[in-house]
Short mmCIF file of N, CA and C in Angstrom, two decimals:
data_model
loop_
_atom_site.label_atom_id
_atom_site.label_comp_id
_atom_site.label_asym_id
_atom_site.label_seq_id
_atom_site.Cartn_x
_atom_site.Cartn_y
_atom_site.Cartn_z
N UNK N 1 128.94 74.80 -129.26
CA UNK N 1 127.85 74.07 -129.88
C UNK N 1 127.48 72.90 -128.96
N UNK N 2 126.38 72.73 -128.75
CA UNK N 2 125.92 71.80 -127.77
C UNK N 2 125.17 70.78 -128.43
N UNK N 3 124.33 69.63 -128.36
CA UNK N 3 123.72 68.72 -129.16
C UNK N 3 122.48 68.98 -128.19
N UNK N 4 121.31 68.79 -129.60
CA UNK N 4 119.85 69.81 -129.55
C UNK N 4 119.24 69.02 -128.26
N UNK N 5 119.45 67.98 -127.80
CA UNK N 5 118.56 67.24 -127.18
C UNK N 5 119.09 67.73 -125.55
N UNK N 6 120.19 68.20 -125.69
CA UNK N 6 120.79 68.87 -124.57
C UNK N 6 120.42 70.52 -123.99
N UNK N 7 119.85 70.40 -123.17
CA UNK N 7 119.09 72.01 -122.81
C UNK N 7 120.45 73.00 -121.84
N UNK N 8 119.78 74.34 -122.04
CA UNK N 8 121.12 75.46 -121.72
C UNK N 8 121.17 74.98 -120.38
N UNK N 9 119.74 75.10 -118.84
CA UNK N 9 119.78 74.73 -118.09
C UNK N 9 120.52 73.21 -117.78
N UNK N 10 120.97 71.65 -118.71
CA UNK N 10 121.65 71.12 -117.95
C UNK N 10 122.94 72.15 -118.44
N UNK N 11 123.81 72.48 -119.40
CA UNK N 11 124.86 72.93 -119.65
C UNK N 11 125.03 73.49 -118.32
N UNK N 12 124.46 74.60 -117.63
CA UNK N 12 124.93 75.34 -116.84
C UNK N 12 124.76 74.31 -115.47
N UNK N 13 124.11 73.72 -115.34
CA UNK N 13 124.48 72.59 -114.22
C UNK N 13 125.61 71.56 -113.74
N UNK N 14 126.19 71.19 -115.53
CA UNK N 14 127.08 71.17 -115.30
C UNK N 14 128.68 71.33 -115.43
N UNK N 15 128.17 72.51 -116.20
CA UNK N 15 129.83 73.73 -115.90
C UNK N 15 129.94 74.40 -114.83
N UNK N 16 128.72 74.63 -113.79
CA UNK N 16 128.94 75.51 -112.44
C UNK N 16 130.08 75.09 -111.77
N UNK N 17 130.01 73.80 -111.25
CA UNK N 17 130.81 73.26 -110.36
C UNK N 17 132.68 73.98 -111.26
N UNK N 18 132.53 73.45 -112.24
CA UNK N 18 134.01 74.41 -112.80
C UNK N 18 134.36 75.78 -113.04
N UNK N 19 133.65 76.35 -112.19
CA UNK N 19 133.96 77.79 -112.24
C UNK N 19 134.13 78.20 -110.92
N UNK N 20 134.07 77.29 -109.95
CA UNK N 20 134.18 77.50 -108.44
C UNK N 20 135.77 77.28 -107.39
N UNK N 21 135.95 77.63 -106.78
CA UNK N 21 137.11 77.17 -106.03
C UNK N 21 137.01 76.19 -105.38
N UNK N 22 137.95 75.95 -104.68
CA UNK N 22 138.51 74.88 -104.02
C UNK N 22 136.94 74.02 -102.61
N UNK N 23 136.45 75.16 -101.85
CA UNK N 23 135.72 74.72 -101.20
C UNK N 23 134.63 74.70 -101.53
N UNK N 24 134.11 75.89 -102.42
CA UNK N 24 132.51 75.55 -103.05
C UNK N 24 132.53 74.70 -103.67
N UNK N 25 133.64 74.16 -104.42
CA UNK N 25 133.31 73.16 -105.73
C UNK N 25 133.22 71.81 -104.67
N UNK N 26 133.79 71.64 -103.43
CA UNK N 26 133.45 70.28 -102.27
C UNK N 26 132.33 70.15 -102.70
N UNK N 27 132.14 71.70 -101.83
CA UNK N 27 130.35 71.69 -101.68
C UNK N 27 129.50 71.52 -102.74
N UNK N 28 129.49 71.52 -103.84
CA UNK N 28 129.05 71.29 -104.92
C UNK N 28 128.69 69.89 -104.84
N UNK N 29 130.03 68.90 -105.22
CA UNK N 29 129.86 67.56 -104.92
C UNK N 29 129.28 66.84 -103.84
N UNK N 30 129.79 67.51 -102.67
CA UNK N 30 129.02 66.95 -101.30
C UNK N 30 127.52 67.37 -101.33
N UNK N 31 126.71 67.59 -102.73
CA UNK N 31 125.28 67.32 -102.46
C UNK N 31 124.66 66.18 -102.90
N UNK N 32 123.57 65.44 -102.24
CA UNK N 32 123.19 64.55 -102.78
C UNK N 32 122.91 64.24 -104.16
N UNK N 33 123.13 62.82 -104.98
CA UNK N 33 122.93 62.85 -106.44
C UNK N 33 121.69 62.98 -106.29
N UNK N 34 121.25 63.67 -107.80
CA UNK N 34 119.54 64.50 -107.70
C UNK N 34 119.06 64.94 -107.06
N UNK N 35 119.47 65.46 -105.99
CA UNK N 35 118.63 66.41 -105.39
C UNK N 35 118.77 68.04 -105.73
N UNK N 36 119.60 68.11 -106.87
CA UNK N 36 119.57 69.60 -107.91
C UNK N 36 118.82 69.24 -108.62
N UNK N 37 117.64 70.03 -109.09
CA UNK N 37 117.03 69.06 -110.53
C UNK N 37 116.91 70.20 -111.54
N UNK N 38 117.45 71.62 -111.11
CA UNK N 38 117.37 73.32 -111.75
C UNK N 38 118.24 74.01 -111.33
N UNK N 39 118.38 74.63 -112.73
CA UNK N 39 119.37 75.48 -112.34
C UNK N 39 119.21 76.73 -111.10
N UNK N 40 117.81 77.35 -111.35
CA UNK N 40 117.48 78.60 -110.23
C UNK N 40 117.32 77.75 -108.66
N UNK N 41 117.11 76.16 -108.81
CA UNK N 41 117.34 75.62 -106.93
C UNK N 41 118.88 75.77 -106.93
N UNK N 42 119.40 75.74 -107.80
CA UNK N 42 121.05 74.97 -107.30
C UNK N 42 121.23 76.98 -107.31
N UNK N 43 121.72 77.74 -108.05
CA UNK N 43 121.40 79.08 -107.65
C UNK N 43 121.26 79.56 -106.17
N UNK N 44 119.73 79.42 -106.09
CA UNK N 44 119.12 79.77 -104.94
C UNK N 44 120.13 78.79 -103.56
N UNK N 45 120.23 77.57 -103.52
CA UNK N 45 120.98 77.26 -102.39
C UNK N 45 122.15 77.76 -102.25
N UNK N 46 122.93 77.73 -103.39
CA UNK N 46 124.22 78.45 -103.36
C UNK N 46 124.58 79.82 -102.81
N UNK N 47 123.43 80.85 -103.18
CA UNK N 47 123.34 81.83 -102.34
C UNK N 47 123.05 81.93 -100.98
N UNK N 48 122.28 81.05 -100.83
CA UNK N 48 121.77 80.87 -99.55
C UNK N 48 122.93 80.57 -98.44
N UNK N 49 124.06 79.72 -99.26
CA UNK N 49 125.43 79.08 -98.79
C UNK N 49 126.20 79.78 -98.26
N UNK N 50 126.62 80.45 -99.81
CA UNK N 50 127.83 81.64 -99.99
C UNK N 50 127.30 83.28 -99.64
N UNK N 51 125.59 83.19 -99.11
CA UNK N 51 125.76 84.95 -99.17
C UNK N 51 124.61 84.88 -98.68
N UNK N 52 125.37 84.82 -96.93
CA UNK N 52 124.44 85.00 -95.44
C UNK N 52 123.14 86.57 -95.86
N UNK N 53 122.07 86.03 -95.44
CA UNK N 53 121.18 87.57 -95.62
C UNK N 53 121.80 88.57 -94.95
N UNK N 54 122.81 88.68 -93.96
CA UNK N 54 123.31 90.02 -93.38
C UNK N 54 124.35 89.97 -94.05
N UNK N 55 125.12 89.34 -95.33
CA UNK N 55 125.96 90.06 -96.26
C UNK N 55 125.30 90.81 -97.26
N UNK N 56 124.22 90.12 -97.32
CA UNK N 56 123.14 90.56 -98.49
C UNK N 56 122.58 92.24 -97.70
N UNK N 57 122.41 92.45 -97.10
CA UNK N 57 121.96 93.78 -96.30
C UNK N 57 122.73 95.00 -96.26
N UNK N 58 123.83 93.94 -95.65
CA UNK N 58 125.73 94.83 -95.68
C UNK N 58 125.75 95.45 -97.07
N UNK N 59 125.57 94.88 -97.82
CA UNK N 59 126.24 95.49 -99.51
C UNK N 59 124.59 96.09 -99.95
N UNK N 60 123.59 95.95 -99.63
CA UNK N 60 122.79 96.84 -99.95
C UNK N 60 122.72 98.63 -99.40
N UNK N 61 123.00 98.39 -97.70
CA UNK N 61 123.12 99.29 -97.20
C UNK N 61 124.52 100.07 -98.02
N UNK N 62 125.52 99.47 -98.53
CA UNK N 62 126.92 100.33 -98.99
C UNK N 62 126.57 100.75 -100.28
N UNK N 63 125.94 99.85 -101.02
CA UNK N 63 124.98 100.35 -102.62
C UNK N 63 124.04 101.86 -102.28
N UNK N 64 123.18 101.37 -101.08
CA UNK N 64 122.29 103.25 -101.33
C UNK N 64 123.00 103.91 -100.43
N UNK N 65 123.63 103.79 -99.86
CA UNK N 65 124.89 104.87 -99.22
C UNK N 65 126.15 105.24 -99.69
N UNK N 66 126.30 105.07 -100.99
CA UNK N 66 127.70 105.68 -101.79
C UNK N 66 127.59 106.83 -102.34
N UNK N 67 128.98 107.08 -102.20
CA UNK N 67 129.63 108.27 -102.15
C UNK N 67 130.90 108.80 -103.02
N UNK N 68 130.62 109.77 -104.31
CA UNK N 68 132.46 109.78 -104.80
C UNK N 68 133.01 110.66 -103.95
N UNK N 69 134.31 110.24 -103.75
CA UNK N 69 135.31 110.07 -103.15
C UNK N 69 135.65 111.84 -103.30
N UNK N 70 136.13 112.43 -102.92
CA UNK N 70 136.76 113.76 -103.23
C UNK N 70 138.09 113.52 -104.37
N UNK N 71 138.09 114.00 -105.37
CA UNK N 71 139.09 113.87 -106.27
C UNK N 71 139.02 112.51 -107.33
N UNK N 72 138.01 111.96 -107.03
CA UNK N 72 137.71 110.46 -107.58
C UNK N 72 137.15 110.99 -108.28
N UNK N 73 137.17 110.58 -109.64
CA UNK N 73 136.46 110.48 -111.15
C UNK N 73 135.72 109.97 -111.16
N UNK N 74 135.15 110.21 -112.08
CA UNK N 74 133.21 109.68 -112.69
C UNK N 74 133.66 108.47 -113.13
N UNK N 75 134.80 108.16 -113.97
CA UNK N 75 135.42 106.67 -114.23
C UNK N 75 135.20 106.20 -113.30
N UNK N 76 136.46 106.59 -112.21
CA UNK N 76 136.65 105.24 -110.89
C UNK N 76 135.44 105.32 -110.13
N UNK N 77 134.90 106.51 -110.01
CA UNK N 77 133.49 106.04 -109.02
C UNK N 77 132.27 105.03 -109.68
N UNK N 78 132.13 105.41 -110.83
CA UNK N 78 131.57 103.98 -111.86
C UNK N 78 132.11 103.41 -111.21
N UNK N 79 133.26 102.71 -111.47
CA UNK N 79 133.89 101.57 -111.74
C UNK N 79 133.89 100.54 -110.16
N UNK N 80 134.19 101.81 -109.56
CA UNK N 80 134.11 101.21 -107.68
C UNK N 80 132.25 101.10 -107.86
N UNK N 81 131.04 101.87 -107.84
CA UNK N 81 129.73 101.53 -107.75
C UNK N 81 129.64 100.01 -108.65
N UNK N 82 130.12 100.09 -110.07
CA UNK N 82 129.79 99.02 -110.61
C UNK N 82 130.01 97.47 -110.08
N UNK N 83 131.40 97.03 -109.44
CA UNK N 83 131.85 96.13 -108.27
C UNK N 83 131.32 96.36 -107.48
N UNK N 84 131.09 96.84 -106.36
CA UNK N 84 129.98 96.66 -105.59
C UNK N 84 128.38 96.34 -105.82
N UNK N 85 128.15 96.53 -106.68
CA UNK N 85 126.56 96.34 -107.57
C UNK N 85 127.16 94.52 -108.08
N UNK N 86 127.94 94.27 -108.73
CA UNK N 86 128.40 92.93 -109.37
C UNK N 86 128.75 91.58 -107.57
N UNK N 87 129.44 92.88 -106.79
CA UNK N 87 129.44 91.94 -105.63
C UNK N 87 128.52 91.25 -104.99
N UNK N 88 127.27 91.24 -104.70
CA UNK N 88 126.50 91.13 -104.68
C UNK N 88 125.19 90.50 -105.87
N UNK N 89 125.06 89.42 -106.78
CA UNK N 89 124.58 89.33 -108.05
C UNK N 89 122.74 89.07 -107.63
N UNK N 90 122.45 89.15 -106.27
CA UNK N 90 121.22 88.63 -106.05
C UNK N 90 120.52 89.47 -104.87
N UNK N 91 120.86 91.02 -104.97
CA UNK N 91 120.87 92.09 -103.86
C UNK N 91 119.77 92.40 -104.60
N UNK N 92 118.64 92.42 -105.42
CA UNK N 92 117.63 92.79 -106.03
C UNK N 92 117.10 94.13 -105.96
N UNK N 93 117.94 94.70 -106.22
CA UNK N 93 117.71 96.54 -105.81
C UNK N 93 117.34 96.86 -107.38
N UNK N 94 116.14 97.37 -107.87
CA UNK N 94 116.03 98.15 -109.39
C UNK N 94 116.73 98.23 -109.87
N UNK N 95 116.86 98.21 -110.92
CA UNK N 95 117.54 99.08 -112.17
C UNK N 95 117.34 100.50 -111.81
N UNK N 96 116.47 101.08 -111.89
CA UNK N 96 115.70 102.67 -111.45
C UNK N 96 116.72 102.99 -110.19
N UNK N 97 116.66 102.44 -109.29
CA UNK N 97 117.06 102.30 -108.22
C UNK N 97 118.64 102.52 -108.20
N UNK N 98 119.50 101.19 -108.56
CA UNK N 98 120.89 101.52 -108.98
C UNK N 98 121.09 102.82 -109.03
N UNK N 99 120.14 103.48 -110.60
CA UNK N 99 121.02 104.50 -111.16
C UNK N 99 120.43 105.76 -110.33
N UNK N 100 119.58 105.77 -109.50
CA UNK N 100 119.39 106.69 -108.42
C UNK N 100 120.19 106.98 -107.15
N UNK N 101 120.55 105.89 -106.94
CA UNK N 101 121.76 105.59 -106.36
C UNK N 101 123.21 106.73 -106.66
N UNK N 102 123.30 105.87 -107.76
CA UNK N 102 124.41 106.37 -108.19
C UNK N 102 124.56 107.36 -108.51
N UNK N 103 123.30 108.40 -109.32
CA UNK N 103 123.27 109.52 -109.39
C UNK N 103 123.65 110.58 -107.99
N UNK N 104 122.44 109.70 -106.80
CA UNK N 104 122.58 110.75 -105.96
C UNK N 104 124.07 110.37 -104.87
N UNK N 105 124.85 109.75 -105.21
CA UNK N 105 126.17 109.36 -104.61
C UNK N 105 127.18 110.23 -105.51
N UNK N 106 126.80 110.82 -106.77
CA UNK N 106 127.74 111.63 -106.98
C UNK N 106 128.29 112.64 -106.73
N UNK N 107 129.35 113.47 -106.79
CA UNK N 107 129.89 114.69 -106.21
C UNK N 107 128.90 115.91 -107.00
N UNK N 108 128.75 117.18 -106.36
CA UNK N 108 127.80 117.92 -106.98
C UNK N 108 128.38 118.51 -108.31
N UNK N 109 129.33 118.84 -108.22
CA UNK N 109 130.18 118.76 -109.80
C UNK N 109 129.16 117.90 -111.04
N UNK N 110 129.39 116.95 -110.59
CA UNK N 110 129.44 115.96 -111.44
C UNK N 110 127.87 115.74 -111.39
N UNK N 111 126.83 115.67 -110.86
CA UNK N 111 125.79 115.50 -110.67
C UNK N 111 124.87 116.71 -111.47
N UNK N 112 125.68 117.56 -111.31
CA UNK N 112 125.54 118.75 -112.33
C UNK N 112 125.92 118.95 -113.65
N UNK N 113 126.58 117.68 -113.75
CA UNK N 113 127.24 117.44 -115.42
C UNK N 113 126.30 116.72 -116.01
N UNK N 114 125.81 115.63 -115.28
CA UNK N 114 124.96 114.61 -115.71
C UNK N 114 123.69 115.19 -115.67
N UNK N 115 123.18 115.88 -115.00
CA UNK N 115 121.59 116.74 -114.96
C UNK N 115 121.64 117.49 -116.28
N UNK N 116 122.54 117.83 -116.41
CA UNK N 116 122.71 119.44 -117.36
C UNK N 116 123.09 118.14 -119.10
N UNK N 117 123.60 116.86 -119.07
CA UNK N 117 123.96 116.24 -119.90
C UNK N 117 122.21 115.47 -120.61
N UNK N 118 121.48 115.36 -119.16
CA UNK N 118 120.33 114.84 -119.53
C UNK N 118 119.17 115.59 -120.00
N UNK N 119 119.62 116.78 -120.17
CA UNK N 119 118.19 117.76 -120.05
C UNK N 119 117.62 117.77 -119.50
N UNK N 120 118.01 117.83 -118.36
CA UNK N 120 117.17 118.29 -116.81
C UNK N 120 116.30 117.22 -116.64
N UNK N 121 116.52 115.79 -117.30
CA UNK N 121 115.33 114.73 -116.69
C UNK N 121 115.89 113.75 -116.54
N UNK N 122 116.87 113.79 -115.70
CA UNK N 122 118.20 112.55 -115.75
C UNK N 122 117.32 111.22 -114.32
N UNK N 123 117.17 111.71 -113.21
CA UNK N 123 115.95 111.25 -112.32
C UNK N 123 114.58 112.18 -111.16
#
């Protein structure tokens, strides 16, 4: 419960800094007072910080290039696509996209479970 005069954007301004480790949370402090004045600037720099555009590329390129594994389950291959999709929270690839992805990264087994599960209009 928060008090009304208090908005979600400051809340999350200032609980960020406590959800960070040891060196982002420096960096957090080591910015000038007010010069955050939103949550999507403080966001946006933070990414900009923590997640160089060629990490951002790296994990896009491994997102539309996945692959299940031989003997890997529809569980764990979820579960490995889903972390990699979460690694990344600002890789802006579709929704549509994702699950095209993921569809066409599946083993043909299984790609054939899910076609045949969707009535032939899965993508």
């Amino acid at each position: 419960m928060r008090p009304q005069e208090v908005t979600e954007e400051q809340v999350k301004l200032q609980a960020f800094p406590f959800s960070l480790g040891d060196k982002a949370k420096d960096w957090v402090y080591s910015l000038p007072s007010g010069s955050i004045v939103s949550w999507n600037e403080l966001k946006k720099i933070f990414l900009e910080n923590y997640f160089p555009v060629s990490r951002t590329i790296n994990i896009r390129k491994e997102i539309s290039g996945i692959r299940q594994f031989s003997g890997e389950s529809f569980y764990e291959y979820w579960g490995r696509f889903k972390q990699l999709v979460e690694s990344c929270p600002h890789q802006q690839i579709l929704d549509h996209l994702l699950i095209q992805c993921f569809y066409e990264g599946l083993s043909e087994a299984n790609r054939s479970l899910v076609y045949a599960a969707s009535g032939g209009v899965f993508v």
